[in-house]
Amino acid sequence: MNSNEAPIIEVVDLVRKFGDRTVLNDISFNVHRGETLVIMGGSGCGKSTLLRHMIGSMKPTSGSVKIFGEEIATMNEREIGRVRQRFGMLFQSGALLASLTVGENVALPLFQHTDKSPDEIEEIVEQKLQMVGLTGFEDLKPAEISGGMKKRVGLARALALDPELLFSDEPTSGLDPIMTAVVDQLTLKLAHGSHVTAVVVSHDMTSAFRIATRMIMLGHGSIVAQGTPEEIRTSTNAEVHQFINGEADGPIPLNLSQDEHEHHQHVKPRPFVNARFRFHHKTP
Amino acid sequence: MPRDGRAVLDSALVILLAAKLSAFFDPRVLSFCASAYRILKNYLQLNISLLYWILIAPFTGHFFKISPVFRQMVFIGVRAAPMVALTAFSVGVTLAMQAAHSLQQLGAEIYVPDLVMVTLLREMGPVLIAVIVIGRSGSAVAAELGTMKVSEEIEALEVMAINPVQYLVVPRFLAMLVMLPALTIFGNYIGVFGGWAVCTFALDFNTAGYVLRALQSADTWDLYSGMIKSAVFAWIVITIACNAGLHVEGGAEGVGQATTASVVQALLAMLVTNAVLTGVFFFAV
């Protein structure tokens, strides 16, 4: 970690509200080159929302998000597109295009953003698929492969343009332990070998502690704790302790999301009922 | 007491008026207006970005790829040809029979080919083939894009810095803009063939007589007006279908609703536009 260099990602006082519900509250952190940051937290704590702000598909209510030193919150479509070519993103479900084959999916960013010849692209696709252990699957459709394979193809596609920065949304959920280890090793190899910076949203604790150089735990839309894996592991914060050890009893209430939901649900306004007017004619 | 009576009546009227006004601000009315406004806004935005990607972006080096256009042309147009043929044939036969029935009473059966030809070229061809294409290709496009939306595929495209309008909508739009008029011409032929079948086998026409009368009756403007209509319909159908698909919310159920909505909206918009265009082409000029 080189803190003299400008951070790859710089989030300052990020606030996001949906209506009057605050989903992200005063989030600030930096990610430096070569780091692997794991963002963890319970369901509905704002992890995915935070990720969507970093990839520029959501705009913050206030605060700033800088990627590669450029403010992404105020950019227009075209500028965001330019930044997006420098990072890759692995979606939770893989998000492969169902109408294209596995090979075409991985080749898509290459065809769109580079002038490489079809032969070169084929070679790169082969190499990327080999990296995720899917050699020979080029001609299958996404519907013909398993969920874990889709995820790995998604990873191959995210890496197609050799990005400097990789976002992963729960890269290991739904994978068997061996494949989880393979994906983790791949992330580590990218981080150490090619100095790829990674931001991983996960609640797979085994995987998180294996890959992270730094961790952030979110709760109720704000940062509960952050630090190195060792600091998190030895944290005295009860919420963190409960979360990383997966205990049912603790400060995090079980009905967190439901409670919040009910609390913030808008009270439906009663439809206006036209008053019926009765005229009582007094007989003179 | 007439004075009191008037006062009561006046206040009653004021209350009634207030009630009427407040009915206008009824939450249901307001939410309907809001959703209509949102759909219209999305639709206009889609049209603007579509025009940008077709007319302006190629000059800034973002030329759209041509091969997906052909793939969509096969999907939207070529595969719809059998249905279009059957529809057009039935319409041609029906038109000829109806015309024969009415014209026989006047002893003017000789005009059956005229009626078939002109009706097909001006109205029935463009409208009915658009109906078939809405039901078959428009709904398919809405469902396909809607499924892509709910399975995060569209978001994935955006994150890969690929504009969904350029990548998904432009090829479908161009394919439809070419294929609907093409299908209409094809359908016109088949419809006239249907008319010929009735005239030859049921009425006292020979082939030469039918063809001669049909060709004499129609002028090129009849054909062109139908073609203009069908190009306009193509625009309406595909933009409405894509708009419905791209703005699906809420899973598989949302996809179903968007597909239905796209068919209903496209049909209504197409028929209203047809009335307007007919007025412009044959009354205003």
Coordinates of C-alpha atoms in Angstrom, one line a residue:
Chain A
M1 CA 0.0 0.0 0.0
N2 CA 1.5 3.2 -1.1
S3 CA -0.3 6.1 0.6
N4 CA 1.7 8.8 -1.2
E5 CA 0.1 7.9 -4.5
A6 CA -3.4 9.3 -5.1
P7 CA -6.1 6.8 -4.2
I8 CA -7.8 4.8 -7.0
I9 CA -11.2 5.3 -5.3
E10 CA -11.9 8.2 -3.0
V11 CA -15.3 8.3 -1.4
V12 CA -16.0 11.4 0.7
D13 CA -19.1 12.0 2.9
L14 CA -21.3 10.0 0.6
V15 CA -25.0 10.3 1.5
R16 CA -27.8 8.7 -0.5
K17 CA -31.4 9.0 0.3
F18 CA -34.4 7.3 -1.2
G19 CA -37.3 9.7 -0.4
D20 CA -36.7 10.4 3.3
R21 CA -35.0 7.0 3.9
T22 CA -31.2 7.4 4.3
V23 CA -29.6 4.3 2.8
L24 CA -26.0 5.6 2.9
N25 CA -25.0 7.9 5.6
D26 CA -21.7 9.8 5.6
I27 CA -19.5 7.1 4.0
S28 CA -15.9 8.0 3.5
F29 CA -13.0 5.8 2.6
N30 CA -10.1 5.5 0.2
V31 CA -8.8 2.6 -1.8
H32 CA -5.2 2.6 -3.0
R33 CA -3.6 0.8 -5.9
G34 CA -3.1 -2.9 -5.4
E35 CA -5.5 -3.1 -2.4
T36 CA -8.3 -5.6 -2.1
L37 CA -11.1 -4.0 -0.2
V38 CA -13.9 -6.2 1.1
I39 CA -17.1 -4.5 1.9
M40 CA -19.3 -6.7 4.2
G41 CA -22.5 -6.3 6.1
G42 CA -25.9 -7.8 6.5
S43 CA -28.6 -7.9 3.8
G44 CA -30.1 -4.6 3.1
C45 CA -27.4 -2.6 4.8
G46 CA -26.5 -0.6 1.6
K47 CA -23.6 -2.7 0.3
S48 CA -25.0 -2.9 -3.2
T49 CA -26.1 0.7 -3.2
L50 CA -22.6 1.7 -2.3
L51 CA -21.2 -0.4 -5.1
R52 CA -23.6 1.2 -7.6
H53 CA -22.4 4.6 -6.6
M54 CA -18.8 3.6 -7.3
I55 CA -19.6 2.3 -10.8
G56 CA -21.6 5.5 -11.5
S57 CA -25.0 3.9 -12.1
M58 CA -26.4 5.8 -9.1
K59 CA -25.9 9.5 -8.2
P60 CA -25.3 10.5 -4.6
T61 CA -27.6 12.8 -2.8
S62 CA -24.5 14.6 -1.5
G63 CA -20.8 13.9 -1.2
S64 CA -18.3 12.8 -3.8
V65 CA -17.1 9.6 -5.4
K66 CA -13.8 9.8 -7.2
I67 CA -12.6 7.0 -9.4
F68 CA -9.0 7.3 -10.8
G69 CA -9.0 10.8 -9.3
E70 CA -12.1 11.9 -11.4
E71 CA -15.4 12.9 -9.9
I72 CA -17.8 10.3 -11.2
A73 CA -21.0 11.8 -9.6
T74 CA -21.1 14.8 -11.8
M75 CA -20.0 13.2 -15.1
N76 CA -22.2 12.8 -18.1
E77 CA -22.8 9.5 -19.9
R78 CA -19.8 9.7 -22.2
E79 CA -17.3 10.6 -19.5
I80 CA -18.6 7.8 -17.3
G81 CA -18.2 5.4 -20.3
R82 CA -14.6 6.4 -20.6
V83 CA -13.9 5.7 -16.9
R84 CA -15.9 2.4 -17.2
Q85 CA -13.6 1.1 -19.8
R86 CA -10.8 1.1 -17.2
F87 CA -12.6 -1.1 -14.7
G88 CA -14.4 -4.4 -14.8
M89 CA -17.4 -5.5 -12.9
L90 CA -18.6 -9.0 -11.9
F91 CA -22.3 -9.1 -11.2
Q92 CA -23.8 -11.4 -8.6
S93 CA -25.7 -13.5 -11.2
G94 CA -23.0 -13.1 -13.8
A95 CA -25.3 -11.0 -15.9
L96 CA -24.3 -12.7 -19.2
L97 CA -26.2 -11.8 -22.3
A98 CA -28.4 -14.7 -22.9
S99 CA -28.5 -14.3 -26.6
L100 CA -24.7 -14.6 -27.0
T101 CA -22.5 -17.6 -26.5
V102 CA -20.0 -17.8 -23.6
G103 CA -17.2 -16.8 -26.0
E104 CA -19.1 -13.9 -27.5
N105 CA -19.9 -12.6 -24.0
V106 CA -16.3 -12.5 -23.1
A107 CA -15.4 -11.0 -26.5
L108 CA -18.1 -8.3 -26.3
P109 CA -16.0 -5.6 -24.5
L110 CA -13.1 -6.3 -26.8
F111 CA -15.2 -6.0 -30.0
Q112 CA -16.8 -2.8 -28.6
H113 CA -13.8 -1.0 -27.3
T114 CA -10.7 -2.2 -29.1
D115 CA -9.6 -2.4 -32.7
K116 CA -8.2 -5.9 -32.3
S117 CA -8.8 -8.4 -35.1
P118 CA -11.2 -11.3 -34.6
D119 CA -8.2 -13.7 -34.4
E120 CA -6.6 -11.7 -31.6
I121 CA -9.9 -11.5 -29.8
E122 CA -10.4 -15.2 -30.0
E123 CA -7.0 -15.7 -28.5
I124 CA -7.7 -13.4 -25.6
V125 CA -11.1 -15.0 -25.0
E126 CA -9.5 -18.4 -24.9
Q127 CA -6.9 -17.1 -22.4
K128 CA -9.4 -15.5 -20.1
L129 CA -11.6 -18.5 -20.1
Q130 CA -8.6 -20.7 -19.3
M131 CA -7.9 -18.4 -16.3
V132 CA -11.3 -19.2 -14.8
G133 CA -11.1 -22.9 -15.7
L134 CA -13.6 -23.0 -18.5
T135 CA -11.5 -23.9 -21.5
G136 CA -13.7 -25.3 -24.3
F137 CA -17.0 -23.7 -23.2
E138 CA -16.8 -20.9 -25.8
D139 CA -19.7 -22.2 -27.9
L140 CA -22.3 -22.9 -25.2
K141 CA -25.1 -20.5 -24.4
P142 CA -25.4 -19.1 -20.8
A143 CA -28.6 -21.2 -20.3
E144 CA -26.6 -24.4 -20.9
I145 CA -24.1 -23.9 -18.0
S146 CA -24.5 -23.8 -14.2
G147 CA -24.8 -20.8 -12.0
G148 CA -21.2 -21.1 -10.8
M149 CA -19.9 -21.3 -14.4
K150 CA -21.9 -18.2 -15.4
K151 CA -20.2 -16.4 -12.5
R152 CA -16.8 -17.4 -13.7
V153 CA -17.6 -16.4 -17.3
G154 CA -18.8 -13.1 -15.8
L155 CA -15.3 -12.8 -14.2
A156 CA -13.6 -13.6 -17.5
R157 CA -15.7 -10.9 -19.2
A158 CA -14.9 -8.4 -16.4
L159 CA -11.2 -9.1 -17.0
A160 CA -11.3 -9.0 -20.8
L161 CA -10.0 -5.5 -21.1
D162 CA -7.3 -6.1 -18.5
P163 CA -8.8 -3.5 -16.1
E164 CA -6.9 -1.7 -13.4
L165 CA -9.8 -2.0 -11.0
L166 CA -12.2 -4.8 -10.5
F167 CA -15.6 -4.7 -8.7
S168 CA -17.2 -7.9 -7.6
D169 CA -20.6 -8.3 -6.2
E170 CA -20.6 -11.5 -4.1
P171 CA -18.1 -13.3 -6.3
T172 CA -18.2 -16.5 -4.3
S173 CA -21.9 -16.9 -3.3
G174 CA -23.3 -20.0 -5.0
L175 CA -19.9 -21.5 -5.7
D176 CA -18.7 -24.8 -4.1
P177 CA -15.7 -24.5 -1.7
I178 CA -13.2 -25.5 -4.3
M179 CA -14.4 -23.1 -6.9
T180 CA -14.5 -20.4 -4.2
A181 CA -10.9 -21.1 -3.5
V182 CA -10.1 -20.9 -7.2
V183 CA -11.9 -17.5 -7.6
D184 CA -10.1 -16.2 -4.4
Q185 CA -6.7 -17.3 -5.7
L186 CA -7.5 -15.6 -9.0
T187 CA -8.3 -12.4 -7.2
L188 CA -5.1 -12.7 -5.2
K189 CA -3.1 -13.4 -8.3
L190 CA -4.5 -10.4 -10.0
A191 CA -3.8 -8.2 -7.0
H192 CA -0.2 -9.4 -6.6
G193 CA 0.8 -10.1 -10.2
S194 CA -0.9 -7.3 -12.1
H195 CA -1.5 -4.9 -9.3
V196 CA -5.2 -4.9 -9.9
T197 CA -7.2 -3.1 -7.3
A198 CA -10.3 -5.0 -6.2
V199 CA -13.4 -4.0 -4.4
V200 CA -15.4 -7.0 -3.3
V201 CA -18.8 -7.1 -1.8
S202 CA -19.2 -10.3 0.2
H203 CA -20.6 -11.9 3.2
D204 CA -18.6 -15.1 2.7
M205 CA -16.3 -14.6 5.7
T206 CA -13.8 -17.4 4.8
S207 CA -13.3 -15.9 1.4
A208 CA -13.2 -12.4 2.7
F209 CA -10.4 -13.0 5.2
R210 CA -8.5 -14.9 2.5
I211 CA -8.4 -12.1 0.0
A212 CA -8.8 -8.8 1.8
T213 CA -6.0 -6.4 2.5
R214 CA -8.6 -4.1 4.1
M215 CA -12.2 -4.5 5.2
I216 CA -15.1 -2.3 5.7
M217 CA -18.2 -3.4 7.6
L218 CA -21.4 -1.5 6.9
G219 CA -24.5 -1.4 9.1
H220 CA -27.6 0.8 8.8
G221 CA -25.9 2.6 6.0
S222 CA -22.8 3.8 7.8
I223 CA -19.4 2.3 8.4
V224 CA -19.4 0.3 11.6
A225 CA -15.7 -0.7 11.4
Q226 CA -12.8 -0.7 9.0
G227 CA -9.3 -1.9 9.1
T228 CA -7.0 -4.7 8.1
P229 CA -8.4 -8.3 8.4
E230 CA -6.4 -8.7 11.6
E231 CA -7.9 -5.6 13.1
I232 CA -11.4 -6.7 12.1
R233 CA -10.8 -10.2 13.5
T234 CA -9.7 -8.9 16.8
S235 CA -12.2 -6.1 16.9
T236 CA -14.0 -5.5 20.2
N237 CA -17.0 -4.1 18.4
A238 CA -19.9 -6.4 19.2
E239 CA -21.6 -6.1 15.8
V240 CA -18.4 -7.0 14.0
H241 CA -17.8 -9.9 16.3
Q242 CA -21.4 -11.2 15.7
F243 CA -21.1 -10.8 12.0
I244 CA -17.8 -12.4 11.3
N245 CA -18.6 -15.3 13.6
G246 CA -22.1 -15.7 12.2
E247 CA -23.9 -15.7 15.6
A248 CA -27.6 -15.4 15.8
D249 CA -27.5 -13.5 19.1
G250 CA -26.0 -10.1 19.3
P251 CA -26.5 -6.4 18.8
I252 CA -27.7 -6.9 15.2
P253 CA -31.4 -7.4 15.5
L254 CA -32.9 -10.3 13.5
N255 CA -35.8 -8.3 12.2
L256 CA -33.6 -5.5 11.0
S257 CA -34.8 -5.2 7.5
Q258 CA -38.4 -5.8 8.2
D259 CA -38.4 -3.3 11.0
E260 CA -36.8 -0.7 8.8
H261 CA -39.2 -1.5 6.0
E262 CA -42.2 -1.0 8.2
H263 CA -40.8 2.1 9.8
H264 CA -40.0 3.8 6.5
Q265 CA -43.0 2.5 4.5
H266 CA -45.0 5.4 3.4
V267 CA -48.4 5.6 5.0
K268 CA -50.8 5.2 2.1
P269 CA -52.9 8.3 1.8
R270 CA -56.6 7.5 2.0
P271 CA -58.2 8.2 -1.3
F272 CA -60.2 11.3 -1.2
V273 CA -63.9 10.4 -0.9
N274 CA -66.2 12.9 -2.3
A275 CA -68.5 13.9 0.4
R276 CA -72.1 13.1 -0.3
F277 CA -74.3 16.1 0.2
R278 CA -77.7 15.7 1.4
F279 CA -80.1 18.6 1.2
H280 CA -82.7 18.7 3.8
H281 CA -85.4 20.8 2.5
K282 CA -87.3 22.4 5.2
T283 CA -90.9 22.5 4.3
P284 CA -92.1 26.0 4.9
Chain B
M1 CA -87.9 32.1 2.1
P2 CA -86.3 32.7 -1.3
R3 CA -83.2 34.5 0.0
D4 CA -82.2 31.7 2.3
G5 CA -82.9 29.2 -0.4
R6 CA -80.5 31.0 -2.7
A7 CA -77.8 31.1 -0.1
V8 CA -78.1 27.4 0.5
L9 CA -78.0 26.8 -3.2
D10 CA -74.9 29.0 -3.6
S11 CA -73.0 27.3 -0.8
A12 CA -74.0 23.9 -2.1
L13 CA -72.7 24.9 -5.6
V14 CA -69.4 26.1 -4.1
I15 CA -69.1 22.8 -2.2
L16 CA -69.9 20.8 -5.3
L17 CA -67.4 22.7 -7.3
A18 CA -64.7 22.1 -4.6
A19 CA -65.6 18.4 -4.6
K20 CA -65.2 18.3 -8.4
L21 CA -61.9 20.1 -8.3
S22 CA -60.6 17.9 -5.5
A23 CA -61.6 14.9 -7.5
F24 CA -59.1 16.1 -10.0
F25 CA -56.4 15.9 -7.4
D26 CA -57.6 12.5 -6.3
P27 CA -54.4 10.4 -5.6
R28 CA -55.5 7.8 -8.2
V29 CA -55.9 10.5 -10.9
L30 CA -52.6 12.1 -9.9
S31 CA -50.7 8.8 -9.9
F32 CA -52.2 8.0 -13.4
C33 CA -51.0 11.4 -14.6
A34 CA -47.6 10.9 -13.1
S35 CA -47.2 7.5 -14.7
A36 CA -48.4 8.8 -18.1
Y37 CA -46.0 11.7 -17.8
R38 CA -43.1 9.3 -17.0
I39 CA -43.9 7.0 -19.9
L40 CA -44.1 9.9 -22.3
K41 CA -40.8 11.4 -20.9
N42 CA -39.0 8.0 -21.3
Y43 CA -40.4 7.6 -24.8
L44 CA -39.2 11.0 -25.9
Q45 CA -35.8 10.4 -24.4
L46 CA -35.5 7.1 -26.1
N47 CA -36.4 8.7 -29.5
I48 CA -33.9 11.5 -29.0
S49 CA -31.1 9.1 -28.1
L50 CA -32.1 6.8 -30.9
L51 CA -31.8 9.7 -33.4
Y52 CA -28.5 10.7 -31.8
W53 CA -27.0 7.2 -32.3
I54 CA -28.3 6.8 -35.9
L55 CA -27.7 10.3 -37.3
I56 CA -25.0 12.0 -35.2
A57 CA -22.9 9.4 -33.5
P58 CA -21.6 7.8 -36.8
F59 CA -19.9 11.1 -37.6
T60 CA -18.1 11.1 -34.3
G61 CA -16.7 7.6 -35.0
H62 CA -19.3 5.5 -33.2
F63 CA -20.7 3.7 -36.2
F64 CA -23.3 1.1 -35.3
K65 CA -22.5 -2.5 -36.4
I66 CA -24.4 -3.6 -39.4
S67 CA -24.5 -7.4 -38.8
P68 CA -26.9 -7.2 -35.8
V69 CA -29.3 -5.2 -38.1
F70 CA -29.5 -8.1 -40.5
R71 CA -29.9 -10.6 -37.7
Q72 CA -32.9 -8.6 -36.4
M73 CA -34.2 -8.2 -39.9
V74 CA -34.5 -12.0 -40.1
F75 CA -36.0 -12.2 -36.7
I76 CA -38.5 -9.3 -37.1
G77 CA -39.3 -9.5 -40.7
V78 CA -38.4 -12.8 -42.5
R79 CA -39.9 -15.0 -39.8
A80 CA -43.1 -13.0 -39.9
A81 CA -43.6 -13.5 -43.6
P82 CA -45.7 -16.7 -43.5
M83 CA -48.2 -15.1 -41.0
V84 CA -48.2 -11.9 -43.1
A85 CA -48.9 -13.9 -46.2
L86 CA -51.9 -15.8 -44.6
T87 CA -53.3 -12.6 -43.2
A88 CA -53.0 -10.7 -46.5
F89 CA -54.5 -13.5 -48.5
S90 CA -57.5 -13.7 -46.2
V91 CA -57.9 -10.0 -46.4
G92 CA -57.7 -9.9 -50.2
V93 CA -60.3 -12.7 -50.4
T94 CA -62.6 -11.0 -47.9
L95 CA -62.3 -7.6 -49.6
A96 CA -63.1 -9.2 -53.0
M97 CA -66.2 -11.0 -51.7
Q98 CA -67.5 -8.0 -49.8
A99 CA -67.0 -5.8 -52.9
A100 CA -68.6 -8.3 -55.2
H101 CA -71.6 -8.6 -52.9
S102 CA -72.2 -4.8 -52.8
L103 CA -71.2 -4.0 -56.3
Q104 CA -73.3 -6.8 -57.8
Q105 CA -76.5 -5.0 -56.6
L106 CA -75.4 -2.0 -58.8
G107 CA -74.3 -4.3 -61.7
A108 CA -70.8 -2.9 -61.2
E109 CA -68.8 -6.1 -60.5
I110 CA -66.2 -4.8 -63.0
Y111 CA -64.9 -2.5 -60.2
V112 CA -64.1 -5.3 -57.7
P113 CA -60.4 -5.3 -58.6
D114 CA -60.2 -1.5 -58.2
L115 CA -61.7 -1.8 -54.8
V116 CA -59.4 -4.6 -53.7
M117 CA -56.3 -2.9 -55.0
V118 CA -56.9 0.6 -53.7
T119 CA -58.1 -0.6 -50.2
L120 CA -55.1 -2.9 -49.9
L121 CA -52.5 -0.3 -51.0
R122 CA -53.9 2.6 -49.0
E123 CA -55.3 1.0 -45.8
M124 CA -55.6 -2.7 -45.2
G125 CA -52.1 -3.5 -46.3
P126 CA -50.2 -1.1 -44.0
V127 CA -52.6 -1.4 -41.0
L128 CA -53.2 -5.2 -40.9
I129 CA -49.5 -6.1 -41.5
A130 CA -48.6 -3.6 -38.7
V131 CA -51.1 -5.4 -36.5
I132 CA -49.4 -8.8 -37.2
V133 CA -46.0 -7.3 -36.6
I134 CA -47.0 -5.7 -33.3
G135 CA -48.5 -9.0 -32.1
R136 CA -45.5 -11.1 -33.2
S137 CA -42.4 -9.0 -33.3
G138 CA -43.2 -6.0 -31.1
S139 CA -44.3 -8.1 -28.2
A140 CA -41.2 -10.3 -28.7
V141 CA -38.9 -7.3 -28.6
A142 CA -40.6 -5.9 -25.5
A143 CA -40.3 -9.3 -23.7
E144 CA -36.7 -9.8 -24.8
L145 CA -35.5 -6.4 -23.6
G146 CA -37.6 -6.7 -20.5
T147 CA -36.0 -10.0 -19.6
M148 CA -32.6 -8.5 -20.2
K149 CA -33.5 -5.6 -17.9
V150 CA -34.6 -7.8 -15.0
S151 CA -31.7 -10.1 -15.3
E152 CA -29.2 -7.2 -14.9
E153 CA -28.0 -7.6 -18.5
I154 CA -28.8 -4.0 -19.4
E155 CA -27.0 -2.8 -16.4
A156 CA -24.0 -5.0 -17.3
L157 CA -23.9 -3.4 -20.7
E158 CA -23.9 0.0 -19.2
V159 CA -21.1 -0.9 -16.8
M160 CA -19.1 -2.3 -19.8
A161 CA -19.5 1.2 -21.3
I162 CA -21.8 -0.1 -24.0
N163 CA -24.8 2.1 -24.6
P164 CA -28.0 -0.1 -24.5
V165 CA -29.7 2.2 -27.0
Q166 CA -26.8 1.8 -29.5
Y167 CA -26.3 -1.9 -28.9
L168 CA -29.9 -3.1 -28.6
V169 CA -32.4 -0.5 -29.9
V170 CA -30.6 0.8 -33.0
P171 CA -30.4 -2.6 -34.8
R172 CA -34.0 -3.4 -34.0
F173 CA -35.2 0.0 -35.1
L174 CA -33.4 -0.1 -38.4
A175 CA -34.5 -3.7 -39.0
M176 CA -38.1 -2.7 -38.4
L177 CA -37.9 0.4 -40.5
V178 CA -36.8 -1.7 -43.5
M179 CA -38.8 -4.8 -42.9
L180 CA -42.3 -3.4 -42.1
P181 CA -42.6 -1.6 -45.5
A182 CA -41.0 -4.6 -47.2
L183 CA -43.6 -6.9 -45.5
T184 CA -46.3 -4.5 -46.5
I185 CA -45.3 -4.7 -50.2
F186 CA -45.2 -8.5 -49.9
G187 CA -48.6 -8.5 -48.2
N188 CA -50.0 -6.2 -50.9
Y189 CA -49.0 -8.7 -53.6
I190 CA -50.5 -11.7 -51.7
G191 CA -53.7 -9.7 -51.0
V192 CA -54.2 -8.8 -54.6
F193 CA -53.6 -12.5 -55.4
G194 CA -56.4 -13.3 -52.9
G195 CA -58.7 -10.9 -54.8
W196 CA -57.7 -12.5 -58.0
A197 CA -58.6 -16.0 -56.6
V198 CA -62.2 -14.8 -55.9
C199 CA -62.6 -12.9 -59.1
T200 CA -61.3 -15.8 -61.3
F201 CA -63.0 -18.7 -59.6
A202 CA -66.2 -17.1 -58.3
L203 CA -66.8 -14.1 -60.7
D204 CA -66.6 -13.8 -64.4
F205 CA -63.1 -12.4 -64.6
N206 CA -60.1 -13.7 -66.5
T207 CA -56.6 -13.1 -65.2
A208 CA -55.7 -10.5 -67.8
G209 CA -58.9 -8.6 -67.1
Y210 CA -58.3 -8.6 -63.4
V211 CA -54.7 -7.5 -63.6
L212 CA -55.5 -4.8 -66.1
R213 CA -58.3 -3.3 -64.0
A214 CA -56.3 -3.5 -60.8
L215 CA -53.3 -1.7 -62.4
Q216 CA -55.5 0.9 -64.0
S217 CA -57.3 1.7 -60.8
A218 CA -54.3 2.4 -58.6
D219 CA -51.8 5.2 -59.1
T220 CA -48.4 5.5 -57.6
W221 CA -49.5 7.8 -54.8
D222 CA -51.8 5.0 -53.5
L223 CA -48.7 2.8 -53.1
Y224 CA -46.4 5.6 -51.7
S225 CA -49.0 6.8 -49.2
G226 CA -49.2 3.2 -47.9
M227 CA -45.4 2.9 -47.8
I228 CA -45.1 6.2 -45.8
K229 CA -47.8 4.9 -43.4
S230 CA -46.0 1.7 -42.9
A231 CA -42.6 3.4 -42.3
V232 CA -44.3 5.6 -39.7
F233 CA -46.0 2.6 -38.1
A234 CA -42.6 0.8 -38.0
W235 CA -41.2 3.7 -36.0
I236 CA -44.1 3.8 -33.6
V237 CA -44.2 0.0 -33.1
I238 CA -40.5 -0.6 -32.4
T239 CA -39.9 2.5 -30.3
I240 CA -42.9 1.7 -28.1
A241 CA -41.8 -2.0 -27.8
C242 CA -38.2 -1.0 -26.9
N243 CA -39.4 1.7 -24.4
A244 CA -41.7 -0.8 -22.7
G245 CA -38.9 -3.4 -22.5
L246 CA -36.2 -1.1 -21.3
H247 CA -38.2 0.3 -18.4
V248 CA -39.5 -2.9 -17.0
E249 CA -39.6 -3.0 -13.2
G250 CA -40.2 -5.9 -10.8
G251 CA -39.2 -9.3 -12.2
A252 CA -41.0 -11.7 -14.4
E253 CA -44.4 -10.2 -13.6
G254 CA -43.1 -6.8 -14.8
V255 CA -42.0 -8.3 -18.1
G256 CA -45.5 -9.7 -18.7
Q257 CA -47.1 -6.4 -17.9
A258 CA -44.7 -4.5 -20.1
T259 CA -45.3 -6.9 -23.0
T260 CA -49.0 -6.5 -22.8
A261 CA -48.7 -2.7 -22.4
S262 CA -46.5 -2.5 -25.4
V263 CA -49.0 -4.3 -27.6
V264 CA -51.9 -2.2 -26.4
Q265 CA -50.0 1.1 -26.7
A266 CA -48.6 0.3 -30.1
L267 CA -52.0 -0.8 -31.5
L268 CA -53.7 2.4 -30.2
A269 CA -50.9 4.7 -31.3
M270 CA -50.8 3.0 -34.7
L271 CA -54.5 3.2 -35.4
V272 CA -54.8 6.8 -34.3
T273 CA -51.8 7.7 -36.4
N274 CA -53.4 5.9 -39.3
A275 CA -56.5 8.0 -39.0
V276 CA -54.4 11.2 -38.9
L277 CA -52.3 10.2 -41.9
T278 CA -55.3 9.2 -43.9
G279 CA -56.8 12.6 -43.2
V280 CA -53.5 14.3 -44.2
F281 CA -53.0 12.3 -47.4
F282 CA -56.5 12.1 -48.8
F283 CA -58.5 15.0 -47.3
A284 CA -56.2 17.9 -46.4
V285 CA -54.2 17.8 -49.7

